[in-house]
mmCIF file of C-alpha atoms in Angstrom:
data_model
loop_
_atom_site.group_PDB
_atom_site.id
_atom_site.type_symbol
_atom_site.label_atom_id
_atom_site.label_comp_id
_atom_site.label_asym_id
_atom_site.label_seq_id
_atom_site.Cartn_x
_atom_site.Cartn_y
_atom_site.Cartn_z
ATOM 1 C CA ALA Q 1 50.851 24.462 31.041
ATOM 2 C CA ALA Q 2 51.305 25.973 34.514
ATOM 3 C CA LEU Q 3 47.566 26.534 35.039
ATOM 4 C CA GLU Q 4 47.049 23.374 37.066
ATOM 5 C CA THR Q 5 43.714 24.412 38.576
ATOM 6 C CA ILE Q 6 42.090 25.148 35.212
ATOM 7 C CA PRO Q 7 40.973 22.099 33.168
ATOM 8 C CA GLU Q 8 42.557 21.900 29.753
ATOM 9 C CA THR Q 9 39.097 21.999 28.186
ATOM 10 C CA ASN Q 10 38.690 25.484 29.657
ATOM 11 C CA ARG Q 11 41.971 26.818 28.262
ATOM 12 C CA HIS Q 12 42.633 28.354 24.890
ATOM 13 C CA ARG Q 13 46.037 29.447 23.679
ATOM 14 C CA TYR Q 14 45.983 32.161 21.068
ATOM 15 C CA GLY Q 15 48.805 33.673 19.046
ATOM 16 C CA GLU Q 16 50.650 30.480 18.229
ATOM 17 C CA ALA Q 17 53.322 32.428 16.372
ATOM 18 C CA ILE Q 18 54.255 34.303 19.573
ATOM 19 C CA GLU Q 19 56.744 31.857 21.017
ATOM 20 C CA ASN Q 20 58.426 33.870 23.766
ATOM 21 C CA GLY Q 21 55.992 36.617 24.604
ATOM 22 C CA LEU Q 22 56.198 40.196 23.407
ATOM 23 C CA ASN Q 23 59.068 41.394 25.613
ATOM 24 C CA GLY Q 24 56.956 44.225 27.003
ATOM 25 C CA ASN Q 25 55.992 45.615 23.597
ATOM 26 C CA LEU Q 26 52.464 46.742 24.483
ATOM 27 C CA GLN Q 27 51.829 48.331 21.101
ATOM 28 C CA ARG Q 28 52.344 44.923 19.538
ATOM 29 C CA GLY Q 29 50.058 43.553 22.243
ATOM 30 C CA PHE Q 30 47.261 45.873 21.119
ATOM 31 C CA GLU Q 31 47.765 44.576 17.582
ATOM 32 C CA VAL Q 32 47.592 40.979 18.830
ATOM 33 C CA GLY Q 33 44.335 41.781 20.592
ATOM 34 C CA ASP Q 34 42.878 43.124 17.373
ATOM 35 C CA GLU Q 35 44.124 40.118 15.394
ATOM 36 C CA TYR Q 36 42.793 37.422 17.725
ATOM 37 C CA VAL Q 37 39.668 38.886 19.338
ATOM 38 C CA ASP Q 38 37.365 37.121 16.867
ATOM 39 C CA GLU Q 39 39.046 33.807 17.605
ATOM 40 C CA LEU Q 40 38.650 34.374 21.340
ATOM 41 C CA SER Q 41 35.005 35.348 20.906
ATOM 42 C CA ARG Q 42 34.288 32.117 19.047
ATOM 43 C CA ARG Q 43 36.003 30.148 21.804
ATOM 44 C CA LEU Q 44 33.795 31.866 24.379
ATOM 45 C CA ASP Q 45 30.703 30.507 22.654
ATOM 46 C CA ASP Q 46 31.424 27.159 24.316
ATOM 47 C CA GLY Q 47 30.592 28.783 27.639
ATOM 48 C CA ARG Q 48 27.077 29.799 26.511
ATOM 49 C CA PRO Q 49 27.666 33.542 27.025
ATOM 50 C CA SER Q 50 24.130 34.380 25.892
ATOM 51 C CA ILE Q 51 22.747 33.223 29.253
ATOM 52 C CA ALA Q 52 25.294 35.129 31.357
ATOM 53 C CA ASP Q 53 24.268 37.908 33.735
ATOM 54 C CA ALA Q 54 27.663 39.578 33.321
ATOM 55 C CA PHE Q 55 31.244 38.912 32.272
ATOM 56 C CA LEU Q 56 34.301 38.996 34.538
ATOM 57 C CA VAL Q 57 37.527 39.422 32.570
ATOM 58 C CA VAL Q 58 40.622 38.686 34.656
ATOM 59 C CA VAL Q 59 44.004 40.108 33.677
ATOM 60 C CA GLY Q 60 47.411 40.643 35.207
ATOM 61 C CA LEU Q 61 48.438 44.159 34.175
ATOM 62 C CA GLY Q 62 52.004 45.037 33.243
ATOM 63 C CA GLY Q 63 52.599 42.479 30.517
ATOM 64 C CA ALA Q 64 52.097 43.123 26.830
ATOM 65 C CA THR Q 65 50.100 40.038 25.833
ATOM 66 C CA GLY Q 66 47.257 40.120 28.356
ATOM 67 C CA GLY Q 67 47.327 43.880 28.737
ATOM 68 C CA GLY Q 68 47.213 44.298 24.980
ATOM 69 C CA THR Q 69 44.394 41.825 24.434
ATOM 70 C CA VAL Q 70 41.970 42.718 27.200
ATOM 71 C CA PRO Q 71 40.766 46.137 25.903
ATOM 72 C CA GLU Q 72 39.766 44.666 22.537
ATOM 73 C CA LEU Q 73 38.106 41.675 24.201
ATOM 74 C CA VAL Q 74 36.116 43.904 26.580
ATOM 75 C CA ALA Q 75 35.019 46.156 23.724
ATOM 76 C CA THR Q 76 33.826 43.138 21.737
ATOM 77 C CA LEU Q 77 31.880 41.686 24.670
ATOM 78 C CA ARG Q 78 30.169 45.028 25.240
ATOM 79 C CA ALA Q 79 29.262 45.268 21.551
ATOM 80 C CA VAL Q 80 27.941 41.721 21.157
ATOM 81 C CA TYR Q 81 26.162 41.145 24.465
ATOM 82 C CA ASP Q 82 23.831 43.396 26.402
ATOM 83 C CA ASP Q 83 25.426 42.565 29.745
ATOM 84 C CA PRO Q 84 27.920 44.338 32.014
ATOM 85 C CA VAL Q 85 31.615 43.572 31.614
ATOM 86 C CA TYR Q 86 33.730 43.828 34.753
ATOM 87 C CA VAL Q 87 37.525 43.632 34.711
ATOM 88 C CA LEU Q 88 39.411 42.105 37.629
ATOM 89 C CA ALA Q 89 42.972 43.393 37.313
ATOM 90 C CA THR Q 90 46.131 42.882 39.333
ATOM 91 C CA LEU Q 91 48.519 45.847 39.426
ATOM 92 C CA PRO Q 92 52.260 45.148 39.082
ATOM 93 C CA ALA Q 93 54.599 45.310 42.062
ATOM 94 C CA LYS Q 94 57.286 47.984 42.061
ATOM 95 C CA ARG Q 95 59.975 45.381 42.716
ATOM 96 C CA GLU Q 96 59.263 43.950 39.254
ATOM 97 C CA LEU Q 97 60.815 47.066 37.718
ATOM 98 C CA GLU Q 98 64.346 46.280 38.923
ATOM 99 C CA PRO Q 99 66.519 43.197 38.285
ATOM 100 C CA PRO Q 100 66.496 40.724 41.200
ATOM 101 C CA GLU Q 101 69.546 40.709 43.456
ATOM 102 C CA ASP Q 102 69.716 36.905 43.530
ATOM 103 C CA PRO Q 103 72.236 35.857 40.830
ATOM 104 C CA LEU Q 104 70.732 32.350 40.759
ATOM 105 C CA VAL Q 105 67.781 33.728 38.825
ATOM 106 C CA GLU Q 106 70.027 33.952 35.780
ATOM 107 C CA ASP Q 107 70.327 30.173 35.867
ATOM 108 C CA ILE Q 108 66.538 29.780 35.873
ATOM 109 C CA VAL Q 109 65.656 31.995 32.935
ATOM 110 C CA PRO Q 110 66.422 30.568 29.484
ATOM 111 C CA ASP Q 111 69.002 32.507 27.461
ATOM 112 C CA ASP Q 112 66.552 32.866 24.572
ATOM 113 C CA GLY Q 113 64.022 34.819 26.699
ATOM 114 C CA THR Q 114 60.709 33.927 28.307
ATOM 115 C CA ASP Q 115 57.058 34.662 27.928
ATOM 116 C CA ASP Q 116 56.410 38.126 29.359
ATOM 117 C CA SER Q 117 52.971 37.210 30.679
ATOM 118 C CA PRO Q 118 52.499 37.489 34.482
ATOM 119 C CA THR Q 119 52.095 33.730 34.960
ATOM 120 C CA ALA Q 120 55.160 32.822 32.929
ATOM 121 C CA ALA Q 121 57.265 35.417 34.720
ATOM 122 C CA VAL Q 122 56.334 33.988 38.101
ATOM 123 C CA GLU Q 123 56.768 30.372 37.078
ATOM 124 C CA SER Q 124 60.233 30.981 35.677
ATOM 125 C CA GLY Q 125 61.456 32.929 38.681
ATOM 126 C CA ASP Q 126 61.962 36.083 36.615
ATOM 127 C CA ASP Q 127 60.338 38.978 38.507
ATOM 128 C CA THR Q 128 61.810 41.653 36.257
ATOM 129 C CA ARG Q 129 59.475 43.656 34.009
ATOM 130 C CA PRO Q 130 60.926 47.171 33.629
ATOM 131 C CA LEU Q 131 57.946 48.380 31.570
ATOM 132 C CA ALA Q 132 55.304 46.894 33.884
ATOM 133 C CA GLU Q 133 54.018 50.144 35.389
ATOM 134 C CA GLU Q 134 54.018 52.006 32.079
ATOM 135 C CA ASN Q 135 52.208 49.135 30.365
ATOM 136 C CA ALA Q 136 49.681 48.861 33.187
ATOM 137 C CA ALA Q 137 48.893 52.566 32.946
ATOM 138 C CA ARG Q 138 48.431 52.426 29.172
ATOM 139 C CA THR Q 139 46.118 49.405 29.431
ATOM 140 C CA LEU Q 140 44.065 51.157 32.105
ATOM 141 C CA GLU Q 141 43.727 54.186 29.836
ATOM 142 C CA ARG Q 142 42.373 51.988 27.054
ATOM 143 C CA LEU Q 143 39.935 50.243 29.393
ATOM 144 C CA ASP Q 144 38.447 53.487 30.687
ATOM 145 C CA GLY Q 145 35.021 53.825 29.122
ATOM 146 C CA LEU Q 146 35.086 50.252 27.755
ATOM 147 C CA ALA Q 147 34.575 48.173 30.898
ATOM 148 C CA ASN Q 148 31.637 48.852 33.183
ATOM 149 C CA ALA Q 149 33.880 48.508 36.206
ATOM 150 C CA LEU Q 150 37.468 47.801 37.165
ATOM 151 C CA ILE Q 151 38.114 45.868 40.388
ATOM 152 C CA CYS Q 152 41.780 46.168 41.317
ATOM 153 C CA PHE Q 153 44.201 44.124 43.396
ATOM 154 C CA ASP Q 154 47.513 45.855 44.135
ATOM 155 C CA ASN Q 155 50.288 43.263 44.238
ATOM 156 C CA ASP Q 156 52.739 45.849 45.540
ATOM 157 C CA ALA Q 157 50.702 46.588 48.648
ATOM 158 C CA TRP Q 158 50.097 42.929 49.461
ATOM 159 C CA LEU Q 159 53.660 41.621 49.108
ATOM 160 C CA ARG Q 160 55.601 41.362 52.342
ATOM 161 C CA THR Q 161 58.940 43.058 52.896
ATOM 162 C CA GLY Q 162 61.624 41.213 50.952
ATOM 163 C CA GLU Q 163 59.104 38.830 49.393
ATOM 164 C CA SER Q 164 59.361 38.207 45.664
ATOM 165 C CA LEU Q 165 56.345 37.864 43.419
ATOM 166 C CA ALA Q 166 57.141 34.173 42.927
ATOM 167 C CA GLU Q 167 57.254 33.593 46.679
ATOM 168 C CA GLY Q 168 54.038 35.471 47.377
ATOM 169 C CA ARG Q 169 52.011 34.348 44.376
ATOM 170 C CA ASP Q 170 50.004 31.554 46.034
ATOM 171 C CA ARG Q 171 49.219 33.629 49.123
ATOM 172 C CA LEU Q 172 48.136 36.651 47.082
ATOM 173 C CA ASN Q 173 46.020 34.478 44.794
ATOM 174 C CA ARG Q 174 44.226 33.018 47.822
ATOM 175 C CA GLU Q 175 43.580 36.468 49.293
ATOM 176 C CA LEU Q 176 42.131 37.744 46.027
ATOM 177 C CA ALA Q 177 40.124 34.615 45.242
ATOM 178 C CA THR Q 178 38.585 34.591 48.729
ATOM 179 C CA ARG Q 179 37.319 38.147 48.348
ATOM 180 C CA VAL Q 180 36.057 37.742 44.800
ATOM 181 C CA ALA Q 181 34.260 34.474 45.617
ATOM 182 C CA ALA Q 182 32.657 35.920 48.758
ATOM 183 C CA PHE Q 183 31.288 38.869 46.824
ATOM 184 C CA PHE Q 184 30.164 37.330 43.535
ATOM 185 C CA SER Q 185 28.744 34.135 45.071
ATOM 186 C CA ALA Q 186 26.410 36.035 47.397
ATOM 187 C CA GLY Q 187 23.506 35.682 44.994
ATOM 188 C CA ALA Q 188 24.164 32.014 44.227
ATOM 189 C CA ALA Q 189 21.772 30.213 46.549
ATOM 190 C CA ASN Q 190 22.509 26.653 47.569
ATOM 191 C CA GLU Q 191 19.993 24.094 48.770
ATOM 192 C CA GLY Q 192 18.910 25.035 52.269
ATOM 193 C CA ASP Q 193 19.882 28.701 51.923
ATOM 194 C CA VAL Q 194 17.276 31.150 53.155
ATOM 195 C CA ALA Q 195 18.592 34.661 52.624
ATOM 196 C CA GLU Q 196 16.810 37.493 54.355
ATOM 197 C CA THR Q 197 18.027 39.978 51.758
ATOM 198 C CA VAL Q 198 18.874 38.461 48.373
ATOM 199 C CA ILE Q 199 21.480 40.029 46.097
ATOM 200 C CA ASP Q 200 21.129 39.445 42.362
ATOM 201 C CA ALA Q 201 23.006 40.493 39.235
ATOM 202 C CA SER Q 202 20.983 43.670 38.799
ATOM 203 C CA ASP Q 203 21.956 44.792 42.306
ATOM 204 C CA VAL Q 204 25.630 44.219 41.543
ATOM 205 C CA ALA Q 205 25.281 46.147 38.280
ATOM 206 C CA ARG Q 206 23.569 49.006 40.093
ATOM 207 C CA ILE Q 207 26.557 49.409 42.415
ATOM 208 C CA LEU Q 208 29.336 48.730 39.907
ATOM 209 C CA ASP Q 209 28.003 50.693 36.940
ATOM 210 C CA GLY Q 210 28.669 54.418 36.975
ATOM 211 C CA ALA Q 211 26.147 57.020 35.881
ATOM 212 C CA ASP Q 212 28.365 58.266 33.057
ATOM 213 C CA ASP Q 213 30.483 56.608 30.370
ATOM 214 C CA ARG Q 214 33.541 56.285 32.597
ATOM 215 C CA THR Q 215 34.632 52.974 34.059
ATOM 216 C CA THR Q 216 33.908 52.593 37.771
ATOM 217 C CA VAL Q 217 36.981 51.866 39.898
ATOM 218 C CA ALA Q 218 36.237 49.471 42.767
ATOM 219 C CA THR Q 219 38.021 47.710 45.607
ATOM 220 C CA LEU Q 220 37.101 44.904 48.015
ATOM 221 C CA GLY Q 221 37.378 44.626 51.784
ATOM 222 C CA TYR Q 222 36.997 41.345 53.647
ATOM 223 C CA GLY Q 223 36.812 39.981 57.169
ATOM 224 C CA GLN Q 224 36.088 36.558 58.631
ATOM 225 C CA GLN Q 225 35.859 34.799 61.970
ATOM 226 C CA GLU Q 226 35.581 31.098 62.714
ATOM 227 C CA VAL Q 227 32.579 30.177 64.843
ATOM 228 C CA ASP Q 228 31.421 27.156 66.799
ATOM 229 C CA THR Q 229 28.675 25.370 64.902
ATOM 230 C CA ASP Q 230 28.278 22.368 67.213
ATOM 231 C CA ASP Q 231 25.495 23.826 69.336
ATOM 232 C CA GLY Q 232 22.720 23.491 66.766
ATOM 233 C CA GLY Q 233 20.741 26.631 66.202
ATOM 234 C CA SER Q 234 17.880 27.757 64.063
ATOM 235 C CA ARG Q 235 18.129 26.945 60.396
ATOM 236 C CA PHE Q 236 16.888 30.443 59.609
ATOM 237 C CA GLY Q 237 18.971 32.334 62.140
ATOM 238 C CA LEU Q 238 15.783 33.683 63.724
ATOM 239 C CA GLY Q 239 15.108 31.139 66.451
ATOM 240 C CA LEU Q 240 12.037 29.795 64.655
ATOM 241 C CA PHE Q 241 10.924 26.227 64.026
ATOM 242 C CA SER Q 242 13.826 24.637 65.851
ATOM 243 C CA THR Q 243 14.007 22.313 68.824
ATOM 244 C CA GLU Q 244 17.729 23.038 69.204
ATOM 245 C CA PRO Q 245 18.990 25.953 71.321
ATOM 246 C CA ASP Q 246 19.797 29.057 69.305
ATOM 247 C CA VAL Q 247 23.273 30.590 69.086
ATOM 248 C CA ASP Q 248 24.064 32.937 71.944
ATOM 249 C CA THR Q 249 22.937 36.358 70.758
ATOM 250 C CA ALA Q 250 25.944 38.186 72.159
ATOM 251 C CA SER Q 251 28.318 35.814 70.358
ATOM 252 C CA ALA Q 252 26.477 36.194 67.056
ATOM 253 C CA VAL Q 253 26.419 39.980 67.358
ATOM 254 C CA SER Q 254 30.121 40.052 68.167
ATOM 255 C CA ALA Q 255 31.019 37.828 65.198
ATOM 256 C CA VAL Q 256 29.050 39.964 62.738
ATOM 257 C CA GLU Q 257 30.396 43.241 64.144
ATOM 258 C CA THR Q 258 33.975 41.960 64.060
ATOM 259 C CA THR Q 259 33.870 40.742 60.478
ATOM 260 C CA ILE Q 260 32.209 43.914 59.174
ATOM 261 C CA SER Q 261 34.765 46.035 61.024
ATOM 262 C CA LYS Q 262 37.622 44.024 59.507
ATOM 263 C CA ALA Q 263 36.159 44.418 56.025
ATOM 264 C CA LEU Q 264 35.594 48.139 56.523
ATOM 265 C CA HIS Q 265 38.844 49.149 58.182
ATOM 266 C CA GLY Q 266 41.222 46.369 57.148
ATOM 267 C CA LYS Q 267 43.412 45.983 54.081
ATOM 268 C CA LEU Q 268 41.645 46.567 50.775
ATOM 269 C CA THR Q 269 42.509 44.982 47.435
ATOM 270 C CA LEU Q 270 43.257 48.554 46.329
ATOM 271 C CA GLU Q 271 43.852 51.083 49.084
ATOM 272 C CA CYS Q 272 41.759 54.238 48.845
ATOM 273 C CA ASP Q 273 40.161 56.923 50.977
ATOM 274 C CA ARG Q 274 36.957 55.301 52.097
ATOM 275 C CA GLU Q 275 35.328 58.718 52.354
ATOM 276 C CA ASN Q 276 35.585 59.001 48.548
ATOM 277 C CA THR Q 277 33.321 55.983 48.008
ATOM 278 C CA ASP Q 278 30.300 56.753 45.879
ATOM 279 C CA ARG Q 279 28.450 53.422 46.141
ATOM 280 C CA THR Q 280 28.838 50.499 48.534
ATOM 281 C CA MET Q 281 27.610 46.929 48.837
ATOM 282 C CA VAL Q 282 27.897 44.924 52.066
ATOM 283 C CA ILE Q 283 27.624 41.116 52.049
ATOM 284 C CA VAL Q 284 27.512 39.180 55.334
ATOM 285 C CA GLY Q 285 27.540 35.400 55.219
ATOM 286 C CA GLY Q 286 28.012 32.282 57.279
ATOM 287 C CA PRO Q 287 25.967 29.720 59.215
ATOM 288 C CA PRO Q 288 22.374 31.025 59.265
ATOM 289 C CA ALA Q 289 22.053 30.942 63.050
ATOM 290 C CA TRP Q 290 24.988 33.340 63.348
ATOM 291 C CA LEU Q 291 23.601 35.966 60.969
ATOM 292 C CA ASN Q 292 22.078 38.266 63.555
ATOM 293 C CA ARG Q 293 19.814 40.672 61.651
ATOM 294 C CA GLN Q 294 20.189 43.609 63.990
ATOM 295 C CA ALA Q 295 23.968 43.305 64.008
ATOM 296 C CA ILE Q 296 23.985 43.223 60.192
ATOM 297 C CA ALA Q 297 21.776 46.324 60.041
ATOM 298 C CA ASP Q 298 23.990 48.131 62.558
ATOM 299 C CA GLY Q 299 27.064 47.115 60.553
ATOM 300 C CA ARG Q 300 25.645 48.577 57.367
ATOM 301 C CA GLN Q 301 24.942 51.802 59.215
ATOM 302 C CA SER Q 302 28.562 51.883 60.349
ATOM 303 C CA VAL Q 303 29.697 51.434 56.744
ATOM 304 C CA GLN Q 304 27.397 54.237 55.646
ATOM 305 C CA SER Q 305 28.730 56.572 58.344
ATOM 306 C CA THR Q 306 32.340 55.858 57.376
ATOM 307 C CA THR Q 307 31.975 56.132 53.608
ATOM 308 C CA ASP Q 308 29.084 58.593 53.316
ATOM 309 C CA SER Q 309 28.147 56.657 50.162
ATOM 310 C CA ARG Q 310 25.482 58.056 47.893
ATOM 311 C CA GLU Q 311 24.018 54.560 47.703
ATOM 312 C CA LEU Q 312 24.463 51.515 49.926
ATOM 313 C CA MET Q 313 23.023 48.056 49.342
ATOM 314 C CA GLY Q 314 23.393 44.925 51.396
ATOM 315 C CA GLY Q 315 22.608 41.243 51.377
ATOM 316 C CA ASP Q 316 23.246 38.105 53.350
ATOM 317 C CA ALA Q 317 24.721 34.827 52.179
ATOM 318 C CA PRO Q 318 23.638 31.880 54.362
ATOM 319 C CA ARG Q 319 26.093 28.981 54.367
ATOM 320 C CA PRO Q 320 24.407 26.139 56.310
ATOM 321 C CA ASN Q 321 27.541 23.986 56.252
ATOM 322 C CA GLY Q 322 29.972 26.835 56.896
ATOM 323 C CA ASP Q 323 32.157 27.254 59.962
ATOM 324 C CA ARG Q 324 32.854 30.986 59.759
ATOM 325 C CA VAL Q 325 31.091 34.303 59.557
ATOM 326 C CA PHE Q 326 32.418 36.574 56.812
ATOM 327 C CA ALA Q 327 31.816 40.045 55.465
ATOM 328 C CA ALA Q 328 32.724 41.360 52.021
ATOM 329 C CA ILE Q 329 32.406 45.055 51.223
ATOM 330 C CA LEU Q 330 32.599 46.462 47.706
ATOM 331 C CA PHE Q 331 33.632 50.116 47.538
ATOM 332 C CA ALA Q 332 32.748 51.524 44.097
ATOM 333 C CA GLY Q 333 33.538 54.890 42.577
ATOM 334 C CA VAL Q 334 36.519 55.450 44.866
ATOM 335 C CA GLU Q 335 38.573 57.830 42.736
ATOM 336 C CA PRO Q 336 40.919 59.565 43.075
ATOM 337 C CA VAL Q 337 43.224 56.709 44.114
ATOM 338 C CA ASP Q 338 46.867 57.522 44.848
ATOM 339 C CA ARG Q 339 48.168 54.225 43.445
ATOM 340 C CA LEU Q 340 46.404 54.725 40.124
ATOM 341 C CA GLU Q 341 47.524 58.342 39.960
ATOM 342 C CA THR Q 342 51.132 57.177 40.418
ATOM 343 C CA LEU Q 343 50.710 54.574 37.681
ATOM 344 C CA GLY Q 344 49.290 57.218 35.372
ATOM 345 C CA GLN Q 345 52.391 59.336 35.799
ATOM 346 C CA ALA Q 346 54.495 56.392 34.635
ATOM 347 C CA SER Q 347 52.954 56.564 31.170
ATOM 348 C CA ARG Q 348 53.567 60.282 30.689
#
């Protein structure tokens, strides 16, 4: 009921007999996944999955219900459809492991318990999930080899000092959604878009899919800069077929360089050593007149020099009605990752 931004027609509640969650019992969660995966698969038919280029399964790790269901769902999607399955997963914050210091929380949480899912925990004000890290690690172990790729967002790294998960939820959701939308919408052309280098689903699969049977671990970097779009400019960003003055070259170059640098060196959804990156994709978008081709090419070279990736692909995402230049960088095959290694130790 708390999912206000998702239409009711796009929701499906499963496990009606599970009234108050699973209280962190991940083994029971795996059983629930096995029991209800067929029901979920039938519900997915309404979305016409046969025409999909790929599937993106989103889960908050640490709870027993979602974490228990997602491995079985991913395995079923891989078995039924010949398309990649990517998992977008949030990692639990360390402060969830300890009871909150604020005694008022006790007045918020019902005496008979609450749903242990990430959303319910945040909505109720209860940030305590002592088994969150252990459950997250066990779910990740089950997903390895099932999903084509795992894109992570580390709640712990993105929360501010003293900030609870409930307080930071909206901000963190916006940060994650902005990065995911910038990356996955790059190949979705709108009317008037004229991309110099088009990214399609096969390009994304090429970067996200590993060469072996292991699941690729990936993280996203992002940068943006607002720009002045009142001075006209070429529709194609090349100074052609326009009676309006083009955007100042130096300004366009600076905007592209700045956003790529932010995406490359700024905060990642999952922190890693960039030098460990095996494959990289760079997306630069914004008003077409601001997408300076040479600056984009130089930016990709900078990414290549920093990551020493075995493979690097890039594309541009024209946004004729946009007011900012943005860059999204996908770093794939980034293991080992300290955060995931620490989580793994929690399950041993």
